[in-house]
Amino acid sequence: MGRDPDIDAIKARQSLGLPLTGRLTEQQVKRAHKLLAVQHHPDKGGDPEMMTRFNNARDVLLEPEMEAIPG
């Protein structure tokens, strides 16, 4: 399953509850993703679509070419 091509950095940050501007560390992204994954994982009764959204958001934000959003 590939990542959603329609998700951008702003939507990804919103999905993970991260600040909309500034530089993020890999650790910040992974921590936010993990907290949401624990709550919403389909194996724990969560919604598979939500989990896919969180995974896509993480993937977008961890792409090597992702730069800080000015602000």
PDB file of C-alpha atoms in Angstrom:
ATOM      1  CA  MET A   1       0.000   0.000   0.000  1.00  0.00           C
ATOM      2  CA  GLY A   2       1.533   3.312  -1.105  1.00  0.00           C
ATOM      3  CA  ARG A   3       1.116   6.704   0.447  1.00  0.00           C
ATOM      4  CA  ASP A   4      -1.726   9.022  -0.524  1.00  0.00           C
ATOM      5  CA  PRO A   5      -0.456  11.421  -3.216  1.00  0.00           C
ATOM      6  CA  ASP A   6      -3.047  14.040  -2.181  1.00  0.00           C
ATOM      7  CA  ILE A   7      -1.675  14.562   1.327  1.00  0.00           C
ATOM      8  CA  ASP A   8       0.684  17.502   1.763  1.00  0.00           C
ATOM      9  CA  ALA A   9       2.860  18.561   4.686  1.00  0.00           C
ATOM     10  CA  ILE A  10       0.174  20.783   6.240  1.00  0.00           C
ATOM     11  CA  LYS A  11      -2.459  18.035   6.138  1.00  0.00           C
ATOM     12  CA  ALA A  12       0.092  15.559   7.457  1.00  0.00           C
ATOM     13  CA  ARG A  13       0.954  17.823  10.395  1.00  0.00           C
ATOM     14  CA  GLN A  14      -2.746  18.363  11.139  1.00  0.00           C
ATOM     15  CA  SER A  15      -3.410  14.616  11.046  1.00  0.00           C
ATOM     16  CA  LEU A  16      -0.704  13.961  13.619  1.00  0.00           C
ATOM     17  CA  GLY A  17      -1.539  16.984  15.780  1.00  0.00           C
ATOM     18  CA  LEU A  18       1.838  18.616  15.147  1.00  0.00           C
ATOM     19  CA  PRO A  19       2.640  22.353  14.811  1.00  0.00           C
ATOM     20  CA  LEU A  20       1.800  23.650  11.348  1.00  0.00           C
ATOM     21  CA  THR A  21       5.037  25.604  10.914  1.00  0.00           C
ATOM     22  CA  GLY A  22       8.693  25.201  11.744  1.00  0.00           C
ATOM     23  CA  ARG A  23      11.086  22.290  11.567  1.00  0.00           C
ATOM     24  CA  LEU A  24      10.116  18.919  13.001  1.00  0.00           C
ATOM     25  CA  THR A  25      12.507  16.262  14.179  1.00  0.00           C
ATOM     26  CA  GLU A  26      12.141  12.638  13.191  1.00  0.00           C
ATOM     27  CA  GLN A  27      11.567  11.873  16.867  1.00  0.00           C
ATOM     28  CA  GLN A  28       8.634  14.330  17.086  1.00  0.00           C
ATOM     29  CA  VAL A  29       6.949  12.789  14.050  1.00  0.00           C
ATOM     30  CA  LYS A  30       7.472   9.220  15.243  1.00  0.00           C
ATOM     31  CA  ARG A  31       6.238  10.022  18.762  1.00  0.00           C
ATOM     32  CA  ALA A  32       3.055  11.689  17.489  1.00  0.00           C
ATOM     33  CA  HIS A  33       2.416   8.791  15.106  1.00  0.00           C
ATOM     34  CA  LYS A  34       2.957   6.192  17.820  1.00  0.00           C
ATOM     35  CA  LEU A  35       0.557   7.865  20.251  1.00  0.00           C
ATOM     36  CA  LEU A  36      -2.186   7.911  17.621  1.00  0.00           C
ATOM     37  CA  ALA A  37      -1.385   4.400  16.382  1.00  0.00           C
ATOM     38  CA  VAL A  38      -1.786   2.961  19.876  1.00  0.00           C
ATOM     39  CA  GLN A  39      -5.232   4.571  20.153  1.00  0.00           C
ATOM     40  CA  HIS A  40      -6.519   3.871  16.641  1.00  0.00           C
ATOM     41  CA  HIS A  41      -4.870   0.638  15.459  1.00  0.00           C
ATOM     42  CA  PRO A  42      -7.388  -1.692  13.755  1.00  0.00           C
ATOM     43  CA  ASP A  43      -6.132  -4.665  15.787  1.00  0.00           C
ATOM     44  CA  LYS A  44      -7.268  -2.768  18.896  1.00  0.00           C
ATOM     45  CA  GLY A  45     -10.704  -1.886  17.522  1.00  0.00           C
ATOM     46  CA  GLY A  46      -9.672   1.279  15.714  1.00  0.00           C
ATOM     47  CA  ASP A  47     -10.649   2.492  12.272  1.00  0.00           C
ATOM     48  CA  PRO A  48      -8.422   1.163   9.446  1.00  0.00           C
ATOM     49  CA  GLU A  49      -8.942   4.366   7.433  1.00  0.00           C
ATOM     50  CA  MET A  50      -7.718   6.511  10.325  1.00  0.00           C
ATOM     51  CA  MET A  51      -4.658   4.303  10.720  1.00  0.00           C
ATOM     52  CA  THR A  52      -3.919   4.636   7.006  1.00  0.00           C
ATOM     53  CA  ARG A  53      -4.236   8.416   7.340  1.00  0.00           C
ATOM     54  CA  PHE A  54      -1.760   8.484  10.238  1.00  0.00           C
ATOM     55  CA  ASN A  55       0.672   6.221   8.376  1.00  0.00           C
ATOM     56  CA  ASN A  56       0.497   8.403   5.271  1.00  0.00           C
ATOM     57  CA  ALA A  57       1.062  11.527   7.360  1.00  0.00           C
ATOM     58  CA  ARG A  58       4.116   9.976   9.007  1.00  0.00           C
ATOM     59  CA  ASP A  59       5.517   8.908   5.635  1.00  0.00           C
ATOM     60  CA  VAL A  60       5.081  12.387   4.143  1.00  0.00           C
ATOM     61  CA  LEU A  61       6.781  14.084   7.078  1.00  0.00           C
ATOM     62  CA  LEU A  62       9.680  11.641   7.194  1.00  0.00           C
ATOM     63  CA  GLU A  63      10.552  12.001   3.506  1.00  0.00           C
ATOM     64  CA  PRO A  64      14.193  13.142   3.299  1.00  0.00           C
ATOM     65  CA  GLU A  65      13.449  16.137   1.084  1.00  0.00           C
ATOM     66  CA  MET A  66      10.791  17.541   3.443  1.00  0.00           C
ATOM     67  CA  GLU A  67      11.842  20.994   4.598  1.00  0.00           C
ATOM     68  CA  ALA A  68      10.473  23.257   7.298  1.00  0.00           C
ATOM     69  CA  ILE A  69       7.327  25.176   6.525  1.00  0.00           C
ATOM     70  CA  PRO A  70       8.098  28.887   6.952  1.00  0.00           C
ATOM     71  CA  GLY A  71       6.301  30.679   9.707  1.00  0.00           C
TER      72      GLY A  71
END
